[in-house]
């Protein structure tokens, strides 16, 4: 059944061409940011493995197993990080080349992901794998998705426009809020919903 969005009727058949056009329009950003993220993560993982004994980070699934996991505290921590990164991405509004700073953010996120995974590899293989694949990797990837989505929007409507931008700053803020809400829901799945389900199944 078709639904209206901003006065335009959308149906499931419209989704595929939308994704295709989106990827085509933002190909440069999508390729460079996600390639940077994955490559820096791989390189950082290789490097930090040499310092494994000196690293110590939270293994959230081990905490879940021992009953020390705080659903509210952990969820709030990562929701605030996501909000902060999204706001930083939005601040590149109409600042030519300012979006390049976000490449350093993505590089740091990839590095921290490797450090956190290696530093938290301190339990049995099942718990370590759950912690890496169902907590750190998806959440840190969501951070990057938030940044890239907002930057793609800025690049399309704001980056080189004059004082008569086709989209207002108010709409830019609304778009950022929508991105934050959508990605926050995803984060809650990995910090709240999945830990609850897995705790009842395994622990």
mmCIF file with all atom_site columns, C-alpha atoms in Angstrom:
data_model
loop_
_atom_site.group_PDB
_atom_site.id
_atom_site.type_symbol
_atom_site.label_atom_id
_atom_site.label_alt_id
_atom_site.label_comp_id
_atom_site.label_asym_id
_atom_site.label_entity_id
_atom_site.label_seq_id
_atom_site.pdbx_PDB_ins_code
_atom_site.Cartn_x
_atom_site.Cartn_y
_atom_site.Cartn_z
_atom_site.occupancy
_atom_site.B_iso_or_equiv
_atom_site.pdbx_formal_charge
_atom_site.auth_seq_id
_atom_site.auth_comp_id
_atom_site.auth_asym_id
_atom_site.auth_atom_id
_atom_site.pdbx_PDB_model_num
ATOM 1   C CA . UNK A 1 1   ? 0.000  0.000   0.000  1.00 0.00 ? 1   UNK A CA 1
ATOM 2   C CA . UNK A 1 2   ? 1.378  3.392   -0.999 1.00 0.00 ? 2   UNK A CA 1
ATOM 3   C CA . UNK A 1 3   ? 2.060  5.972   1.676  1.00 0.00 ? 3   UNK A CA 1
ATOM 4   C CA . UNK A 1 4   ? 2.491  9.730   1.420  1.00 0.00 ? 4   UNK A CA 1
ATOM 5   C CA . UNK A 1 5   ? 5.789  11.374  2.371  1.00 0.00 ? 5   UNK A CA 1
ATOM 6   C CA . UNK A 1 6   ? 6.023  15.146  1.971  1.00 0.00 ? 6   UNK A CA 1
ATOM 7   C CA . UNK A 1 7   ? 3.112  15.037  -0.459 1.00 0.00 ? 7   UNK A CA 1
ATOM 8   C CA . UNK A 1 8   ? 4.625  12.253  -2.568 1.00 0.00 ? 8   UNK A CA 1
ATOM 9   C CA . UNK A 1 9   ? 3.121  8.789   -2.724 1.00 0.00 ? 9   UNK A CA 1
ATOM 10  C CA . UNK A 1 10  ? 5.641  6.090   -1.924 1.00 0.00 ? 10  UNK A CA 1
ATOM 11  C CA . UNK A 1 11  ? 5.247  2.364   -2.399 1.00 0.00 ? 11  UNK A CA 1
ATOM 12  C CA . UNK A 1 12  ? 7.583  -0.577  -1.705 1.00 0.00 ? 12  UNK A CA 1
ATOM 13  C CA . UNK A 1 13  ? 8.470  -0.541  -5.417 1.00 0.00 ? 13  UNK A CA 1
ATOM 14  C CA . UNK A 1 14  ? 9.966  2.941   -4.964 1.00 0.00 ? 14  UNK A CA 1
ATOM 15  C CA . UNK A 1 15  ? 12.489 1.770   -2.364 1.00 0.00 ? 15  UNK A CA 1
ATOM 16  C CA . UNK A 1 16  ? 14.912 0.023   -4.722 1.00 0.00 ? 16  UNK A CA 1
ATOM 17  C CA . UNK A 1 17  ? 15.347 2.962   -7.143 1.00 0.00 ? 17  UNK A CA 1
ATOM 18  C CA . UNK A 1 18  ? 15.621 5.307   -4.144 1.00 0.00 ? 18  UNK A CA 1
ATOM 19  C CA . UNK A 1 19  ? 18.510 3.283   -2.726 1.00 0.00 ? 19  UNK A CA 1
ATOM 20  C CA . UNK A 1 20  ? 20.108 3.050   -6.157 1.00 0.00 ? 20  UNK A CA 1
ATOM 21  C CA . UNK A 1 21  ? 19.885 6.805   -6.710 1.00 0.00 ? 21  UNK A CA 1
ATOM 22  C CA . UNK A 1 22  ? 21.088 7.528   -3.167 1.00 0.00 ? 22  UNK A CA 1
ATOM 23  C CA . UNK A 1 23  ? 24.171 5.346   -3.631 1.00 0.00 ? 23  UNK A CA 1
ATOM 24  C CA . UNK A 1 24  ? 24.864 6.921   -7.026 1.00 0.00 ? 24  UNK A CA 1
ATOM 25  C CA . UNK A 1 25  ? 24.479 10.492  -5.762 1.00 0.00 ? 25  UNK A CA 1
ATOM 26  C CA . UNK A 1 26  ? 26.676 9.938   -2.711 1.00 0.00 ? 26  UNK A CA 1
ATOM 27  C CA . UNK A 1 27  ? 29.045 7.323   -4.094 1.00 0.00 ? 27  UNK A CA 1
ATOM 28  C CA . UNK A 1 28  ? 32.197 9.240   -3.189 1.00 0.00 ? 28  UNK A CA 1
ATOM 29  C CA . UNK A 1 29  ? 31.225 9.774   0.444  1.00 0.00 ? 29  UNK A CA 1
ATOM 30  C CA . UNK A 1 30  ? 29.888 6.243   0.889  1.00 0.00 ? 30  UNK A CA 1
ATOM 31  C CA . UNK A 1 31  ? 32.978 4.599   -0.559 1.00 0.00 ? 31  UNK A CA 1
ATOM 32  C CA . UNK A 1 32  ? 35.588 6.806   1.122  1.00 0.00 ? 32  UNK A CA 1
ATOM 33  C CA . UNK A 1 33  ? 34.048 6.856   4.593  1.00 0.00 ? 33  UNK A CA 1
ATOM 34  C CA . UNK A 1 34  ? 33.153 3.171   4.839  1.00 0.00 ? 34  UNK A CA 1
ATOM 35  C CA . UNK A 1 35  ? 36.402 2.045   3.203  1.00 0.00 ? 35  UNK A CA 1
ATOM 36  C CA . UNK A 1 36  ? 38.331 4.249   5.635  1.00 0.00 ? 36  UNK A CA 1
ATOM 37  C CA . UNK A 1 37  ? 36.375 2.842   8.575  1.00 0.00 ? 37  UNK A CA 1
ATOM 38  C CA . UNK A 1 38  ? 36.912 -0.817  7.650  1.00 0.00 ? 38  UNK A CA 1
ATOM 39  C CA . UNK A 1 39  ? 40.541 -0.411  6.584  1.00 0.00 ? 39  UNK A CA 1
ATOM 40  C CA . UNK A 1 40  ? 41.568 1.548   9.685  1.00 0.00 ? 40  UNK A CA 1
ATOM 41  C CA . UNK A 1 41  ? 39.771 -1.006  11.838 1.00 0.00 ? 41  UNK A CA 1
ATOM 42  C CA . UNK A 1 42  ? 41.658 -3.869  10.166 1.00 0.00 ? 42  UNK A CA 1
ATOM 43  C CA . UNK A 1 43  ? 45.032 -2.116  10.475 1.00 0.00 ? 43  UNK A CA 1
ATOM 44  C CA . UNK A 1 44  ? 44.359 -1.051  14.073 1.00 0.00 ? 44  UNK A CA 1
ATOM 45  C CA . UNK A 1 45  ? 43.274 -4.570  14.989 1.00 0.00 ? 45  UNK A CA 1
ATOM 46  C CA . UNK A 1 46  ? 46.537 -5.944  13.645 1.00 0.00 ? 46  UNK A CA 1
ATOM 47  C CA . UNK A 1 47  ? 48.542 -3.336  15.567 1.00 0.00 ? 47  UNK A CA 1
ATOM 48  C CA . UNK A 1 48  ? 46.770 -3.487  18.926 1.00 0.00 ? 48  UNK A CA 1
ATOM 49  C CA . UNK A 1 49  ? 46.973 -7.283  19.021 1.00 0.00 ? 49  UNK A CA 1
ATOM 50  C CA . UNK A 1 50  ? 50.645 -6.760  19.858 1.00 0.00 ? 50  UNK A CA 1
ATOM 51  C CA . UNK A 1 51  ? 49.617 -4.807  22.965 1.00 0.00 ? 51  UNK A CA 1
ATOM 52  C CA . UNK A 1 52  ? 46.801 -7.108  24.039 1.00 0.00 ? 52  UNK A CA 1
ATOM 53  C CA . UNK A 1 53  ? 48.211 -7.721  27.527 1.00 0.00 ? 53  UNK A CA 1
ATOM 54  C CA . UNK A 1 54  ? 48.282 -3.982  28.328 1.00 0.00 ? 54  UNK A CA 1
ATOM 55  C CA . UNK A 1 55  ? 44.721 -3.243  27.200 1.00 0.00 ? 55  UNK A CA 1
ATOM 56  C CA . UNK A 1 56  ? 41.681 -3.504  29.425 1.00 0.00 ? 56  UNK A CA 1
ATOM 57  C CA . UNK A 1 57  ? 38.150 -2.554  28.397 1.00 0.00 ? 57  UNK A CA 1
ATOM 58  C CA . UNK A 1 58  ? 34.631 -3.512  29.401 1.00 0.00 ? 58  UNK A CA 1
ATOM 59  C CA . UNK A 1 59  ? 33.360 -6.848  28.181 1.00 0.00 ? 59  UNK A CA 1
ATOM 60  C CA . UNK A 1 60  ? 29.658 -6.086  28.384 1.00 0.00 ? 60  UNK A CA 1
ATOM 61  C CA . UNK A 1 61  ? 28.512 -9.656  27.876 1.00 0.00 ? 61  UNK A CA 1
ATOM 62  C CA . UNK A 1 62  ? 30.796 -10.819 30.658 1.00 0.00 ? 62  UNK A CA 1
ATOM 63  C CA . UNK A 1 63  ? 29.228 -8.117  32.822 1.00 0.00 ? 63  UNK A CA 1
ATOM 64  C CA . UNK A 1 64  ? 25.823 -9.359  31.710 1.00 0.00 ? 64  UNK A CA 1
ATOM 65  C CA . UNK A 1 65  ? 26.755 -12.903 32.700 1.00 0.00 ? 65  UNK A CA 1
ATOM 66  C CA . UNK A 1 66  ? 27.923 -11.784 36.145 1.00 0.00 ? 66  UNK A CA 1
ATOM 67  C CA . UNK A 1 67  ? 24.907 -9.529  36.734 1.00 0.00 ? 67  UNK A CA 1
ATOM 68  C CA . UNK A 1 68  ? 26.974 -6.300  36.667 1.00 0.00 ? 68  UNK A CA 1
ATOM 69  C CA . UNK A 1 69  ? 25.562 -4.950  33.412 1.00 0.00 ? 69  UNK A CA 1
ATOM 70  C CA . UNK A 1 70  ? 23.677 -1.666  33.827 1.00 0.00 ? 70  UNK A CA 1
ATOM 71  C CA . UNK A 1 71  ? 21.146 -1.403  31.003 1.00 0.00 ? 71  UNK A CA 1
ATOM 72  C CA . UNK A 1 72  ? 20.335 2.275   31.630 1.00 0.00 ? 72  UNK A CA 1
ATOM 73  C CA . UNK A 1 73  ? 23.921 3.470   32.150 1.00 0.00 ? 73  UNK A CA 1
ATOM 74  C CA . UNK A 1 74  ? 25.362 1.643   29.148 1.00 0.00 ? 74  UNK A CA 1
ATOM 75  C CA . UNK A 1 75  ? 22.491 2.627   26.846 1.00 0.00 ? 75  UNK A CA 1
ATOM 76  C CA . UNK A 1 76  ? 22.671 6.271   27.903 1.00 0.00 ? 76  UNK A CA 1
ATOM 77  C CA . UNK A 1 77  ? 26.446 6.353   27.381 1.00 0.00 ? 77  UNK A CA 1
ATOM 78  C CA . UNK A 1 78  ? 26.264 5.221   23.764 1.00 0.00 ? 78  UNK A CA 1
ATOM 79  C CA . UNK A 1 79  ? 23.157 7.271   22.992 1.00 0.00 ? 79  UNK A CA 1
ATOM 80  C CA . UNK A 1 80  ? 24.983 10.416  24.125 1.00 0.00 ? 80  UNK A CA 1
ATOM 81  C CA . UNK A 1 81  ? 28.054 9.540   22.055 1.00 0.00 ? 81  UNK A CA 1
ATOM 82  C CA . UNK A 1 82  ? 25.829 9.071   19.012 1.00 0.00 ? 82  UNK A CA 1
ATOM 83  C CA . UNK A 1 83  ? 24.123 12.397  19.679 1.00 0.00 ? 83  UNK A CA 1
ATOM 84  C CA . UNK A 1 84  ? 27.457 14.186  20.056 1.00 0.00 ? 84  UNK A CA 1
ATOM 85  C CA . UNK A 1 85  ? 28.852 12.751  16.814 1.00 0.00 ? 85  UNK A CA 1
ATOM 86  C CA . UNK A 1 86  ? 25.671 13.654  14.930 1.00 0.00 ? 86  UNK A CA 1
ATOM 87  C CA . UNK A 1 87  ? 25.766 17.231  16.192 1.00 0.00 ? 87  UNK A CA 1
ATOM 88  C CA . UNK A 1 88  ? 29.446 17.505  15.218 1.00 0.00 ? 88  UNK A CA 1
ATOM 89  C CA . UNK A 1 89  ? 28.571 16.273  11.727 1.00 0.00 ? 89  UNK A CA 1
ATOM 90  C CA . UNK A 1 90  ? 25.774 18.839  11.487 1.00 0.00 ? 90  UNK A CA 1
ATOM 91  C CA . UNK A 1 91  ? 28.171 21.631  12.492 1.00 0.00 ? 91  UNK A CA 1
ATOM 92  C CA . UNK A 1 92  ? 29.902 21.205  9.136  1.00 0.00 ? 92  UNK A CA 1
ATOM 93  C CA . UNK A 1 93  ? 26.860 23.024  7.705  1.00 0.00 ? 93  UNK A CA 1
ATOM 94  C CA . UNK A 1 94  ? 27.933 25.423  4.967  1.00 0.00 ? 94  UNK A CA 1
ATOM 95  C CA . UNK A 1 95  ? 31.586 25.276  6.008  1.00 0.00 ? 95  UNK A CA 1
ATOM 96  C CA . UNK A 1 96  ? 33.481 24.399  2.878  1.00 0.00 ? 96  UNK A CA 1
ATOM 97  C CA . UNK A 1 97  ? 35.731 21.355  3.422  1.00 0.00 ? 97  UNK A CA 1
ATOM 98  C CA . UNK A 1 98  ? 34.825 21.272  7.132  1.00 0.00 ? 98  UNK A CA 1
ATOM 99  C CA . UNK A 1 99  ? 33.303 17.850  6.512  1.00 0.00 ? 99  UNK A CA 1
ATOM 100 C CA . UNK A 1 100 ? 36.896 16.597  5.995  1.00 0.00 ? 100 UNK A CA 1
ATOM 101 C CA . UNK A 1 101 ? 37.345 16.794  9.773  1.00 0.00 ? 101 UNK A CA 1
ATOM 102 C CA . UNK A 1 102 ? 34.811 13.990  10.053 1.00 0.00 ? 102 UNK A CA 1
ATOM 103 C CA . UNK A 1 103 ? 37.288 11.667  8.329  1.00 0.00 ? 103 UNK A CA 1
ATOM 104 C CA . UNK A 1 104 ? 39.420 11.994  11.447 1.00 0.00 ? 104 UNK A CA 1
ATOM 105 C CA . UNK A 1 105 ? 36.380 11.192  13.588 1.00 0.00 ? 105 UNK A CA 1
ATOM 106 C CA . UNK A 1 106 ? 35.740 8.035   11.577 1.00 0.00 ? 106 UNK A CA 1
ATOM 107 C CA . UNK A 1 107 ? 39.420 7.089   11.810 1.00 0.00 ? 107 UNK A CA 1
ATOM 108 C CA . UNK A 1 108 ? 39.316 7.462   15.590 1.00 0.00 ? 108 UNK A CA 1
ATOM 109 C CA . UNK A 1 109 ? 36.073 5.455   15.830 1.00 0.00 ? 109 UNK A CA 1
ATOM 110 C CA . UNK A 1 110 ? 37.654 2.608   13.842 1.00 0.00 ? 110 UNK A CA 1
ATOM 111 C CA . UNK A 1 111 ? 40.769 2.685   16.034 1.00 0.00 ? 111 UNK A CA 1
ATOM 112 C CA . UNK A 1 112 ? 38.740 2.693   19.249 1.00 0.00 ? 112 UNK A CA 1
ATOM 113 C CA . UNK A 1 113 ? 36.654 -0.200  17.970 1.00 0.00 ? 113 UNK A CA 1
ATOM 114 C CA . UNK A 1 114 ? 39.785 -2.314  17.519 1.00 0.00 ? 114 UNK A CA 1
ATOM 115 C CA . UNK A 1 115 ? 41.144 -1.291  20.933 1.00 0.00 ? 115 UNK A CA 1
ATOM 116 C CA . UNK A 1 116 ? 37.845 -2.032  22.692 1.00 0.00 ? 116 UNK A CA 1
ATOM 117 C CA . UNK A 1 117 ? 37.426 -5.448  21.094 1.00 0.00 ? 117 UNK A CA 1
ATOM 118 C CA . UNK A 1 118 ? 40.994 -6.563  21.831 1.00 0.00 ? 118 UNK A CA 1
ATOM 119 C CA . UNK A 1 119 ? 40.968 -5.037  25.317 1.00 0.00 ? 119 UNK A CA 1
ATOM 120 C CA . UNK A 1 120 ? 37.712 -6.790  26.205 1.00 0.00 ? 120 UNK A CA 1
ATOM 121 C CA . UNK A 1 121 ? 38.782 -10.217 24.899 1.00 0.00 ? 121 UNK A CA 1
ATOM 122 C CA . UNK A 1 122 ? 39.143 -11.574 28.429 1.00 0.00 ? 122 UNK A CA 1
ATOM 123 C CA . UNK A 1 123 ? 36.458 -14.223 28.801 1.00 0.00 ? 123 UNK A CA 1
ATOM 124 C CA . UNK A 1 124 ? 35.559 -17.444 26.998 1.00 0.00 ? 124 UNK A CA 1
ATOM 125 C CA . UNK A 1 125 ? 35.242 -17.423 23.203 1.00 0.00 ? 125 UNK A CA 1
ATOM 126 C CA . UNK A 1 126 ? 31.421 -17.395 23.170 1.00 0.00 ? 126 UNK A CA 1
ATOM 127 C CA . UNK A 1 127 ? 31.156 -14.370 25.455 1.00 0.00 ? 127 UNK A CA 1
ATOM 128 C CA . UNK A 1 128 ? 33.998 -12.570 23.659 1.00 0.00 ? 128 UNK A CA 1
ATOM 129 C CA . UNK A 1 129 ? 32.410 -13.181 20.267 1.00 0.00 ? 129 UNK A CA 1
ATOM 130 C CA . UNK A 1 130 ? 29.002 -11.984 21.463 1.00 0.00 ? 130 UNK A CA 1
ATOM 131 C CA . UNK A 1 131 ? 30.592 -8.857  22.919 1.00 0.00 ? 131 UNK A CA 1
ATOM 132 C CA . UNK A 1 132 ? 32.475 -8.092  19.704 1.00 0.00 ? 132 UNK A CA 1
ATOM 133 C CA . UNK A 1 133 ? 29.779 -8.935  17.135 1.00 0.00 ? 133 UNK A CA 1
ATOM 134 C CA . UNK A 1 134 ? 26.607 -7.964  18.971 1.00 0.00 ? 134 UNK A CA 1
ATOM 135 C CA . UNK A 1 135 ? 27.863 -4.974  20.895 1.00 0.00 ? 135 UNK A CA 1
ATOM 136 C CA . UNK A 1 136 ? 31.014 -3.113  19.884 1.00 0.00 ? 136 UNK A CA 1
ATOM 137 C CA . UNK A 1 137 ? 31.052 -3.640  16.110 1.00 0.00 ? 137 UNK A CA 1
ATOM 138 C CA . UNK A 1 138 ? 27.376 -2.819  15.393 1.00 0.00 ? 138 UNK A CA 1
ATOM 139 C CA . UNK A 1 139 ? 27.279 0.177   17.741 1.00 0.00 ? 139 UNK A CA 1
ATOM 140 C CA . UNK A 1 140 ? 30.469 1.737   16.420 1.00 0.00 ? 140 UNK A CA 1
ATOM 141 C CA . UNK A 1 141 ? 29.252 1.107   12.872 1.00 0.00 ? 141 UNK A CA 1
ATOM 142 C CA . UNK A 1 142 ? 26.024 2.937   13.735 1.00 0.00 ? 142 UNK A CA 1
ATOM 143 C CA . UNK A 1 143 ? 28.146 5.924   14.826 1.00 0.00 ? 143 UNK A CA 1
ATOM 144 C CA . UNK A 1 144 ? 29.722 6.002   11.364 1.00 0.00 ? 144 UNK A CA 1
ATOM 145 C CA . UNK A 1 145 ? 26.326 5.604   9.671  1.00 0.00 ? 145 UNK A CA 1
ATOM 146 C CA . UNK A 1 146 ? 25.029 8.638   11.591 1.00 0.00 ? 146 UNK A CA 1
ATOM 147 C CA . UNK A 1 147 ? 27.986 10.746  10.480 1.00 0.00 ? 147 UNK A CA 1
ATOM 148 C CA . UNK A 1 148 ? 27.892 9.666   6.839  1.00 0.00 ? 148 UNK A CA 1
ATOM 149 C CA . UNK A 1 149 ? 24.113 10.052  6.501  1.00 0.00 ? 149 UNK A CA 1
ATOM 150 C CA . UNK A 1 150 ? 24.186 13.617  7.824  1.00 0.00 ? 150 UNK A CA 1
ATOM 151 C CA . UNK A 1 151 ? 27.211 14.571  5.721  1.00 0.00 ? 151 UNK A CA 1
ATOM 152 C CA . UNK A 1 152 ? 25.588 13.193  2.569  1.00 0.00 ? 152 UNK A CA 1
ATOM 153 C CA . UNK A 1 153 ? 22.552 15.366  3.257  1.00 0.00 ? 153 UNK A CA 1
ATOM 154 C CA . UNK A 1 154 ? 24.726 18.407  3.880  1.00 0.00 ? 154 UNK A CA 1
ATOM 155 C CA . UNK A 1 155 ? 26.742 17.765  0.732  1.00 0.00 ? 155 UNK A CA 1
ATOM 156 C CA . UNK A 1 156 ? 23.568 17.576  -1.349 1.00 0.00 ? 156 UNK A CA 1
ATOM 157 C CA . UNK A 1 157 ? 21.813 20.694  -0.049 1.00 0.00 ? 157 UNK A CA 1
ATOM 158 C CA . UNK A 1 158 ? 24.258 22.955  1.762  1.00 0.00 ? 158 UNK A CA 1
ATOM 159 C CA . UNK A 1 159 ? 27.926 22.655  1.009  1.00 0.00 ? 159 UNK A CA 1
ATOM 160 C CA . UNK A 1 160 ? 28.204 25.012  -1.946 1.00 0.00 ? 160 UNK A CA 1
ATOM 161 C CA . UNK A 1 161 ? 24.945 26.942  -1.711 1.00 0.00 ? 161 UNK A CA 1
ATOM 162 C CA . UNK A 1 162 ? 24.700 30.674  -1.313 1.00 0.00 ? 162 UNK A CA 1
ATOM 163 C CA . UNK A 1 163 ? 22.544 32.604  1.144  1.00 0.00 ? 163 UNK A CA 1
ATOM 164 C CA . UNK A 1 164 ? 19.431 31.213  -0.539 1.00 0.00 ? 164 UNK A CA 1
ATOM 165 C CA . UNK A 1 165 ? 19.936 27.580  0.372  1.00 0.00 ? 165 UNK A CA 1
ATOM 166 C CA . UNK A 1 166 ? 17.188 25.265  -0.905 1.00 0.00 ? 166 UNK A CA 1
ATOM 167 C CA . UNK A 1 167 ? 16.893 23.783  2.573  1.00 0.00 ? 167 UNK A CA 1
ATOM 168 C CA . UNK A 1 168 ? 16.812 25.852  5.749  1.00 0.00 ? 168 UNK A CA 1
ATOM 169 C CA . UNK A 1 169 ? 18.926 25.324  8.830  1.00 0.00 ? 169 UNK A CA 1
ATOM 170 C CA . UNK A 1 170 ? 15.739 24.394  10.657 1.00 0.00 ? 170 UNK A CA 1
ATOM 171 C CA . UNK A 1 171 ? 15.168 21.540  8.221  1.00 0.00 ? 171 UNK A CA 1
ATOM 172 C CA . UNK A 1 172 ? 18.798 20.515  8.626  1.00 0.00 ? 172 UNK A CA 1
ATOM 173 C CA . UNK A 1 173 ? 18.256 20.274  12.369 1.00 0.00 ? 173 UNK A CA 1
ATOM 174 C CA . UNK A 1 174 ? 15.065 18.280  11.838 1.00 0.00 ? 174 UNK A CA 1
ATOM 175 C CA . UNK A 1 175 ? 16.914 15.885  9.544  1.00 0.00 ? 175 UNK A CA 1
ATOM 176 C CA . UNK A 1 176 ? 19.680 15.457  12.129 1.00 0.00 ? 176 UNK A CA 1
ATOM 177 C CA . UNK A 1 177 ? 17.115 14.775  14.847 1.00 0.00 ? 177 UNK A CA 1
ATOM 178 C CA . UNK A 1 178 ? 15.478 12.138  12.639 1.00 0.00 ? 178 UNK A CA 1
ATOM 179 C CA . UNK A 1 179 ? 18.853 10.486  12.061 1.00 0.00 ? 179 UNK A CA 1
ATOM 180 C CA . UNK A 1 180 ? 19.606 10.555  15.785 1.00 0.00 ? 180 UNK A CA 1
ATOM 181 C CA . UNK A 1 181 ? 16.227 9.019   16.626 1.00 0.00 ? 181 UNK A CA 1
ATOM 182 C CA . UNK A 1 182 ? 16.570 6.257   14.018 1.00 0.00 ? 182 UNK A CA 1
ATOM 183 C CA . UNK A 1 183 ? 20.145 5.367   14.976 1.00 0.00 ? 183 UNK A CA 1
ATOM 184 C CA . UNK A 1 184 ? 19.338 5.621   18.696 1.00 0.00 ? 184 UNK A CA 1
ATOM 185 C CA . UNK A 1 185 ? 16.638 3.009   18.264 1.00 0.00 ? 185 UNK A CA 1
ATOM 186 C CA . UNK A 1 186 ? 19.224 0.754   16.615 1.00 0.00 ? 186 UNK A CA 1
ATOM 187 C CA . UNK A 1 187 ? 21.655 1.368   19.479 1.00 0.00 ? 187 UNK A CA 1
ATOM 188 C CA . UNK A 1 188 ? 18.974 0.464   22.019 1.00 0.00 ? 188 UNK A CA 1
ATOM 189 C CA . UNK A 1 189 ? 18.486 -2.832  20.211 1.00 0.00 ? 189 UNK A CA 1
ATOM 190 C CA . UNK A 1 190 ? 22.141 -3.714  20.884 1.00 0.00 ? 190 UNK A CA 1
ATOM 191 C CA . UNK A 1 191 ? 22.449 -2.218  24.374 1.00 0.00 ? 191 UNK A CA 1
ATOM 192 C CA . UNK A 1 192 ? 19.022 -3.100  25.758 1.00 0.00 ? 192 UNK A CA 1
ATOM 193 C CA . UNK A 1 193 ? 16.915 -5.527  23.728 1.00 0.00 ? 193 UNK A CA 1
ATOM 194 C CA . UNK A 1 194 ? 19.523 -8.093  22.661 1.00 0.00 ? 194 UNK A CA 1
ATOM 195 C CA . UNK A 1 195 ? 21.248 -8.247  26.076 1.00 0.00 ? 195 UNK A CA 1
ATOM 196 C CA . UNK A 1 196 ? 17.851 -8.857  27.700 1.00 0.00 ? 196 UNK A CA 1
ATOM 197 C CA . UNK A 1 197 ? 17.015 -11.629 25.267 1.00 0.00 ? 197 UNK A CA 1
ATOM 198 C CA . UNK A 1 198 ? 20.436 -13.270 25.420 1.00 0.00 ? 198 UNK A CA 1
ATOM 199 C CA . UNK A 1 199 ? 20.526 -13.072 29.206 1.00 0.00 ? 199 UNK A CA 1
ATOM 200 C CA . UNK A 1 200 ? 17.316 -15.096 29.408 1.00 0.00 ? 200 UNK A CA 1
ATOM 201 C CA . UNK A 1 201 ? 18.483 -17.583 26.768 1.00 0.00 ? 201 UNK A CA 1
ATOM 202 C CA . UNK A 1 202 ? 22.124 -18.176 27.767 1.00 0.00 ? 202 UNK A CA 1
ATOM 203 C CA . UNK A 1 203 ? 22.729 -16.748 31.190 1.00 0.00 ? 203 UNK A CA 1
#
